[in-house]
Amino acid sequence: MRVTIADVAREAGVSAMTVSRALRDPDKVSEKTRAKIRAVVDRLGYVPDPAASALATGKTNVIGVIVPSVTNNVFSDVMRGIYEVAEGSIWQIQLGNSRYSPLEEENLVRTFLSQRPAGLILSGLDQSNETSRLLRSADCRIVQIMECGPDPYDLMIGFSHVEGSAAATRHLVSAGYRKPGYIAARLDPRSQRRLAGFRKAAEKAGVFEPGRIVTTPRPSTVTLGCELVADLLSKAPDTDAVLCNNDDLALGALFECQRRGLRVPEDIGICGFNDLEMMAVANPPISSVRTFRLDMGREALRMLTEALAGVEPDRPIVDLGYEVMPRRSTARNG
């Protein structure tokens, strides 16, 4: 038979309310009582029923996290930050992968909300109309990550993809490149904002040429970076620099340029986005836009759990910014 909270209470010689409080909010129970209850829980193999807890309190200790990819290193770093903060706490992290599908994101939001989570963390600004409706009426705290915008559902932490890409473009121009191109994969909303940032800065510098843009909806890989830069150089062989939508593409661009005998950075400059570890150890090291993904995960969960504890953040929107990391791959001017 299933072990109940009443069984634990009887064995420990305390009330069921004390057991519930010890498991849900241990700081409100003495260390001696917690230890006694924990020993009984371990001996009987008691597993709390989250549905019963939600019915009694109106909330679970679950925090749902929805990201568009579990294989992309960018989101792996964010999740690592979230789990670092969650470790040893009462909060249980449940992960949902939307696979860049607005419909799947909507389904995941519905599923999480039906389970009465304490809070939700989700990526980006571009939810469907129905998902936005669900989130605006949700009875839980919400943190949007990866971007900053003017109208959060609740709390938000991220940076501007437009400005990060524009800053990388300005770096290429200041390094002496006058015919920069741009390659991008996936073309999710964040990718499109990076393209907009490139165009904005290139137009301002008088170096924008639509024929030097190559994009695809295919998922990003190093191999795809080789293909896209090959397409770019076929269309516009005078291209002297390429800003890549992410670091996978940048590494592929480097390999393809080296295969063609092009000197990097003298003949062509290459810049990535996100500044994954491989950028600094490539040969030559590749310039990139550093984004603070680990900090984003940590701070997102801190903001959420502090809000759940009744401590509202000083700022509902936190802009972590970005940093252009110049390396040898764009050092045309030395």
Short mmCIF file of C-alpha atoms in Angstrom, two decimals:
data_model
loop_
_atom_site.label_atom_id
_atom_site.label_comp_id
_atom_site.label_asym_id
_atom_site.label_seq_id
_atom_site.Cartn_x
_atom_site.Cartn_y
_atom_site.Cartn_z
CA MET A 1 0.00 0.00 0.00
CA ARG A 2 1.08 3.58 -0.63
CA VAL A 3 2.74 5.22 2.36
CA THR A 4 0.86 8.37 3.34
CA ILE A 5 1.84 11.50 5.20
CA ALA A 6 -0.31 10.25 8.08
CA ASP A 7 1.86 7.11 8.29
CA VAL A 8 4.99 9.25 8.51
CA ALA A 9 3.42 11.47 11.16
CA ARG A 10 2.36 8.49 13.30
CA GLU A 11 5.81 6.88 13.13
CA ALA A 12 7.59 10.17 13.88
CA GLY A 13 5.21 11.08 16.69
CA VAL A 14 4.25 14.44 15.21
CA SER A 15 1.25 15.88 13.40
CA ALA A 16 0.69 15.50 9.67
CA MET A 17 0.90 19.31 9.43
CA THR A 18 4.39 19.22 10.96
CA VAL A 19 5.50 16.60 8.44
CA SER A 20 4.07 18.66 5.60
CA ARG A 21 5.80 21.80 6.87
CA ALA A 22 9.12 19.97 7.33
CA LEU A 23 9.05 18.75 3.75
CA ARG A 24 7.68 21.90 2.13
CA ASP A 25 9.24 24.66 4.28
CA PRO A 26 11.96 23.07 6.43
CA ASP A 27 13.21 26.34 7.97
CA LYS A 28 9.95 26.51 9.96
CA VAL A 29 10.67 23.20 11.74
CA SER A 30 13.42 22.56 14.29
CA GLU A 31 16.49 20.69 13.14
CA LYS A 32 15.81 17.87 15.61
CA THR A 33 12.25 17.38 14.34
CA ARG A 34 13.37 17.58 10.70
CA ALA A 35 15.97 14.87 11.31
CA LYS A 36 13.40 12.59 12.97
CA ILE A 37 10.92 13.09 10.12
CA ARG A 38 13.61 12.57 7.49
CA ALA A 39 14.64 9.29 9.09
CA VAL A 40 11.05 8.02 9.01
CA VAL A 41 10.57 9.20 5.42
CA ASP A 42 13.71 7.31 4.37
CA ARG A 43 12.74 4.17 6.31
CA LEU A 44 9.17 4.03 4.98
CA GLY A 45 10.07 5.17 1.46
CA TYR A 46 7.52 7.96 1.57
CA VAL A 47 7.18 9.96 -1.68
CA PRO A 48 5.18 13.22 -1.44
CA ASP A 49 2.18 13.49 -3.74
CA PRO A 50 2.61 16.74 -5.71
CA ALA A 51 -1.04 16.75 -6.75
CA ALA A 52 -2.18 16.57 -3.12
CA SER A 53 0.28 19.30 -2.17
CA ALA A 54 -0.97 21.53 -4.96
CA LEU A 55 -4.55 20.92 -3.87
CA ALA A 56 -3.74 21.84 -0.28
CA THR A 57 -1.56 24.88 -0.92
CA GLY A 58 -2.60 26.02 -4.40
CA LYS A 59 1.00 25.59 -5.62
CA THR A 60 3.71 22.96 -6.04
CA ASN A 61 7.45 23.46 -5.54
CA VAL A 62 7.96 22.95 -9.29
CA ILE A 63 9.53 25.59 -11.51
CA GLY A 64 8.96 24.92 -15.19
CA VAL A 65 11.68 25.91 -17.66
CA ILE A 66 10.90 26.03 -21.38
CA VAL A 67 13.79 26.36 -23.83
CA PRO A 68 13.86 25.87 -27.62
CA SER A 69 16.76 23.39 -27.59
CA VAL A 70 18.44 21.00 -25.16
CA THR A 71 21.40 20.30 -27.47
CA ASN A 72 22.41 23.90 -28.21
CA ASN A 73 25.36 24.86 -25.97
CA VAL A 74 23.82 28.29 -25.41
CA PHE A 75 20.81 26.84 -23.61
CA SER A 76 22.92 24.19 -21.89
CA ASP A 77 24.86 27.00 -20.20
CA VAL A 78 21.63 28.72 -19.16
CA MET A 79 20.30 25.47 -17.68
CA ARG A 80 23.56 24.89 -15.83
CA GLY A 81 23.12 28.26 -14.14
CA ILE A 82 19.52 27.46 -13.20
CA TYR A 83 20.44 24.08 -11.73
CA GLU A 84 23.36 25.57 -9.77
CA VAL A 85 20.99 27.87 -7.90
CA ALA A 86 18.28 25.20 -7.50
CA GLU A 87 20.67 22.64 -5.99
CA GLY A 88 19.96 22.03 -2.32
CA SER A 89 16.81 24.16 -2.35
CA ILE A 90 13.15 23.13 -2.13
CA TRP A 91 12.63 23.94 -5.80
CA GLN A 92 12.31 21.19 -8.39
CA ILE A 93 13.18 22.09 -11.98
CA GLN A 94 11.10 20.56 -14.77
CA LEU A 95 12.44 21.11 -18.29
CA GLY A 96 10.41 21.45 -21.48
CA ASN A 97 11.92 21.57 -24.99
CA SER A 98 9.82 23.51 -27.50
CA ARG A 99 12.15 22.66 -30.42
CA TYR A 100 11.64 26.18 -31.82
CA SER A 101 7.94 25.41 -32.40
CA PRO A 102 5.42 28.06 -31.23
CA LEU A 103 2.72 25.37 -31.07
CA GLU A 104 4.87 23.09 -28.94
CA GLU A 105 5.70 26.04 -26.67
CA GLU A 106 1.98 26.68 -26.26
CA ASN A 107 1.37 23.02 -25.40
CA LEU A 108 4.17 23.07 -22.83
CA VAL A 109 2.85 26.24 -21.20
CA ARG A 110 -0.61 24.64 -20.94
CA THR A 111 0.89 21.49 -19.43
CA PHE A 112 2.98 23.35 -16.88
CA LEU A 113 0.17 25.68 -15.84
CA SER A 114 -2.18 22.72 -15.34
CA GLN A 115 0.31 21.39 -12.75
CA ARG A 116 0.16 24.59 -10.68
CA PRO A 117 3.86 25.44 -10.77
CA ALA A 118 5.42 27.95 -8.41
CA GLY A 119 6.88 29.70 -11.43
CA LEU A 120 7.89 29.53 -15.08
CA ILE A 121 11.08 30.47 -16.91
CA LEU A 122 10.84 30.68 -20.69
CA SER A 123 12.89 32.00 -23.59
CA GLY A 124 12.30 35.06 -25.68
CA LEU A 125 9.63 37.62 -26.50
CA ASP A 126 7.81 36.04 -29.42
CA GLN A 127 5.15 33.78 -28.01
CA SER A 128 1.99 33.08 -30.00
CA ASN A 129 -1.14 35.07 -29.20
CA GLU A 130 -2.64 32.14 -27.31
CA THR A 131 0.55 31.49 -25.34
CA SER A 132 0.72 35.18 -24.44
CA ARG A 133 -2.89 35.05 -23.24
CA LEU A 134 -2.13 32.03 -21.07
CA LEU A 135 0.96 33.66 -19.57
CA ARG A 136 -0.74 36.98 -18.84
CA SER A 137 -3.49 35.19 -16.93
CA ALA A 138 -1.18 32.66 -15.23
CA ASP A 139 -1.36 32.34 -11.46
CA CYS A 140 2.40 32.06 -11.01
CA ARG A 141 5.54 34.18 -11.31
CA ILE A 142 7.24 34.25 -14.71
CA VAL A 143 10.74 35.13 -15.89
CA GLN A 144 11.52 35.61 -19.58
CA ILE A 145 15.17 35.02 -20.47
CA MET A 146 17.56 35.56 -23.42
CA GLU A 147 16.20 38.99 -24.42
CA CYS A 148 15.10 42.36 -23.13
CA GLY A 149 11.90 44.08 -24.21
CA PRO A 150 9.49 46.75 -23.03
CA ASP A 151 6.51 44.61 -22.00
CA PRO A 152 7.39 41.57 -19.89
CA TYR A 153 4.72 39.23 -18.58
CA ASP A 154 6.32 39.62 -15.15
CA LEU A 155 10.13 39.60 -14.89
CA MET A 156 12.79 39.54 -17.61
CA ILE A 157 16.55 39.08 -17.95
CA GLY A 158 18.61 39.10 -21.14
CA PHE A 159 20.22 41.45 -23.64
CA SER A 160 19.62 43.10 -27.02
CA HIS A 161 20.42 40.85 -29.96
CA VAL A 162 20.05 43.81 -32.31
CA GLU A 163 22.64 45.88 -30.47
CA GLY A 164 25.00 42.96 -29.94
CA SER A 165 25.06 42.23 -33.66
CA ALA A 166 25.38 45.93 -34.52
CA ALA A 167 28.38 46.20 -32.19
CA ALA A 168 30.05 43.22 -33.92
CA THR A 169 29.44 44.86 -37.31
CA ARG A 170 31.00 48.11 -36.12
CA HIS A 171 33.99 46.08 -34.93
CA LEU A 172 34.45 44.62 -38.42
CA VAL A 173 34.27 48.06 -40.01
CA SER A 174 36.73 49.55 -37.52
CA ALA A 175 39.09 46.64 -38.23
CA GLY A 176 39.29 47.74 -41.87
CA TYR A 177 36.72 45.52 -43.58
CA ARG A 178 34.58 47.31 -46.16
CA LYS A 179 32.58 44.49 -47.77
CA PRO A 180 31.14 42.49 -44.88
CA GLY A 181 28.64 39.68 -45.37
CA TYR A 182 26.30 37.86 -43.04
CA ILE A 183 25.32 34.19 -42.71
CA ALA A 184 22.52 32.83 -40.52
CA ALA A 185 20.72 29.56 -39.83
CA ARG A 186 17.43 28.61 -38.15
CA LEU A 187 16.00 32.16 -38.56
CA ASP A 188 14.13 32.13 -35.26
CA PRO A 189 13.19 35.60 -33.96
CA ARG A 190 16.52 36.08 -32.18
CA SER A 191 18.38 35.26 -35.42
CA GLN A 192 16.26 37.76 -37.29
CA ARG A 193 17.06 40.46 -34.73
CA ARG A 194 20.77 39.78 -35.14
CA LEU A 195 20.38 40.19 -38.89
CA ALA A 196 18.55 43.47 -38.27
CA GLY A 197 21.46 44.63 -36.11
CA PHE A 198 23.96 43.80 -38.85
CA ARG A 199 21.93 45.67 -41.42
CA LYS A 200 21.45 48.68 -39.15
CA ALA A 201 25.18 49.09 -38.46
CA ALA A 202 26.28 48.23 -42.02
CA GLU A 203 23.89 50.76 -43.55
CA LYS A 204 25.07 53.44 -41.15
CA ALA A 205 28.69 52.72 -42.14
CA GLY A 206 27.79 52.70 -45.85
CA VAL A 207 28.90 49.10 -46.35
CA PHE A 208 25.58 47.24 -46.59
CA GLU A 209 24.96 45.07 -49.66
CA PRO A 210 21.89 42.76 -49.73
CA GLY A 211 23.73 40.33 -52.01
CA ARG A 212 26.14 39.56 -49.20
CA ILE A 213 23.48 38.00 -46.95
CA VAL A 214 22.92 34.22 -46.97
CA THR A 215 20.37 32.59 -44.67
CA THR A 216 18.60 29.26 -44.26
CA PRO A 217 15.88 27.88 -41.95
CA ARG A 218 17.95 24.73 -41.41
CA PRO A 219 19.36 24.02 -37.93
CA SER A 220 22.81 25.43 -37.28
CA THR A 221 25.88 23.17 -37.54
CA VAL A 222 29.58 23.58 -38.28
CA THR A 223 29.05 21.83 -41.62
CA LEU A 224 26.28 24.27 -42.48
CA GLY A 225 28.68 27.12 -41.74
CA CYS A 226 30.97 25.72 -44.45
CA GLU A 227 28.06 25.58 -46.90
CA LEU A 228 26.73 29.05 -46.15
CA VAL A 229 30.07 30.81 -46.47
CA ALA A 230 30.68 28.91 -49.72
CA ASP A 231 27.32 30.22 -51.00
CA LEU A 232 28.23 33.72 -49.85
CA LEU A 233 31.58 33.69 -51.64
CA SER A 234 29.94 32.28 -54.76
CA LYS A 235 27.40 35.13 -54.79
CA ALA A 236 29.82 37.86 -53.72
CA PRO A 237 33.44 36.79 -54.15
CA ASP A 238 34.68 40.24 -53.08
CA THR A 239 33.33 39.72 -49.54
CA ASP A 240 36.11 40.57 -47.11
CA ALA A 241 34.43 39.71 -43.78
CA VAL A 242 31.55 37.61 -42.51
CA LEU A 243 29.48 38.05 -39.38
CA CYS A 244 27.99 34.70 -38.40
CA ASN A 245 24.74 34.29 -36.55
CA ASN A 246 26.42 31.94 -34.07
CA ASP A 247 29.71 30.27 -33.27
CA ASP A 248 28.96 26.93 -34.97
CA LEU A 249 28.62 28.77 -38.27
CA ALA A 250 31.73 30.83 -37.55
CA LEU A 251 33.84 27.72 -37.04
CA GLY A 252 32.51 26.23 -40.27
CA ALA A 253 33.22 29.51 -42.07
CA LEU A 254 36.81 29.37 -40.85
CA PHE A 255 37.26 25.80 -42.10
CA GLU A 256 35.82 26.63 -45.53
CA CYS A 257 37.97 29.75 -45.94
CA GLN A 258 41.08 27.79 -44.99
CA ARG A 259 40.12 25.04 -47.47
CA ARG A 260 39.92 27.68 -50.18
CA GLY A 261 43.33 29.06 -49.28
CA LEU A 262 41.95 32.36 -47.99
CA ARG A 263 44.03 33.97 -45.28
CA VAL A 264 42.18 34.83 -42.08
CA PRO A 265 42.19 37.71 -41.16
CA GLU A 266 44.09 39.24 -44.09
CA ASP A 267 41.83 38.15 -46.96
CA ILE A 268 38.65 37.72 -44.93
CA GLY A 269 37.61 38.39 -41.35
CA ILE A 270 35.28 36.11 -39.36
CA CYS A 271 33.18 36.94 -36.30
CA GLY A 272 30.76 34.69 -34.42
CA PHE A 273 28.08 35.24 -31.79
CA ASN A 274 27.80 33.88 -28.21
CA ASP A 275 31.53 33.27 -27.63
CA LEU A 276 31.48 29.58 -26.88
CA GLU A 277 34.69 28.01 -25.57
CA MET A 278 35.82 26.83 -29.03
CA MET A 279 36.17 30.41 -30.31
CA ALA A 280 39.22 31.15 -28.15
CA VAL A 281 41.01 27.88 -29.06
CA ALA A 282 40.40 27.85 -32.83
CA ASN A 283 43.34 28.56 -35.11
CA PRO A 284 43.28 31.47 -35.50
CA PRO A 285 41.14 32.36 -32.50
CA ILE A 286 37.76 33.66 -33.66
CA SER A 287 36.24 36.96 -32.58
CA SER A 288 32.74 36.68 -31.15
CA VAL A 289 30.04 38.48 -29.18
CA ARG A 290 30.16 37.23 -25.62
CA THR A 291 26.79 36.66 -23.96
CA PHE A 292 26.48 35.93 -20.26
CA ARG A 293 24.42 32.75 -20.39
CA LEU A 294 25.50 31.13 -17.12
CA ASP A 295 24.81 34.36 -15.22
CA MET A 296 21.46 34.60 -17.00
CA GLY A 297 20.38 31.19 -15.72
CA ARG A 298 21.57 31.90 -12.19
CA GLU A 299 19.95 35.31 -11.97
CA ALA A 300 16.69 34.15 -13.58
CA LEU A 301 16.14 31.58 -10.83
CA ARG A 302 17.28 33.98 -8.11
CA MET A 303 14.85 36.64 -9.34
CA LEU A 304 12.05 34.10 -9.44
CA THR A 305 12.65 32.51 -6.04
CA GLU A 306 13.12 35.87 -4.34
CA ALA A 307 9.83 37.05 -5.83
CA LEU A 308 8.18 33.87 -4.56
CA ALA A 309 9.56 34.71 -1.11
CA GLY A 310 7.93 38.13 -1.30
CA VAL A 311 11.09 40.08 -2.18
CA GLU A 312 10.40 41.98 -5.37
CA PRO A 313 13.46 42.77 -7.53
CA ASP A 314 14.57 46.39 -7.78
CA ARG A 315 14.21 46.15 -11.57
CA PRO A 316 11.72 43.86 -13.31
CA ILE A 317 13.87 43.99 -16.47
CA VAL A 318 17.59 43.19 -16.15
CA ASP A 319 19.85 43.85 -19.15
CA LEU A 320 23.04 41.79 -18.78
CA GLY A 321 24.51 43.32 -21.93
CA TYR A 322 27.14 41.70 -24.17
CA GLU A 323 30.82 42.12 -24.99
CA VAL A 324 32.54 42.00 -28.37
CA MET A 325 35.64 39.81 -27.98
CA PRO A 326 38.20 40.81 -30.68
CA ARG A 327 40.61 38.03 -31.61
CA ARG A 328 43.02 37.21 -34.42
CA SER A 329 40.26 36.29 -36.93
CA THR A 330 39.38 39.98 -37.36
CA ALA A 331 42.78 41.58 -36.71
CA ARG A 332 43.29 42.92 -40.27
CA ASN A 333 44.73 46.15 -38.85
CA GLY A 334 47.03 44.29 -36.49
#
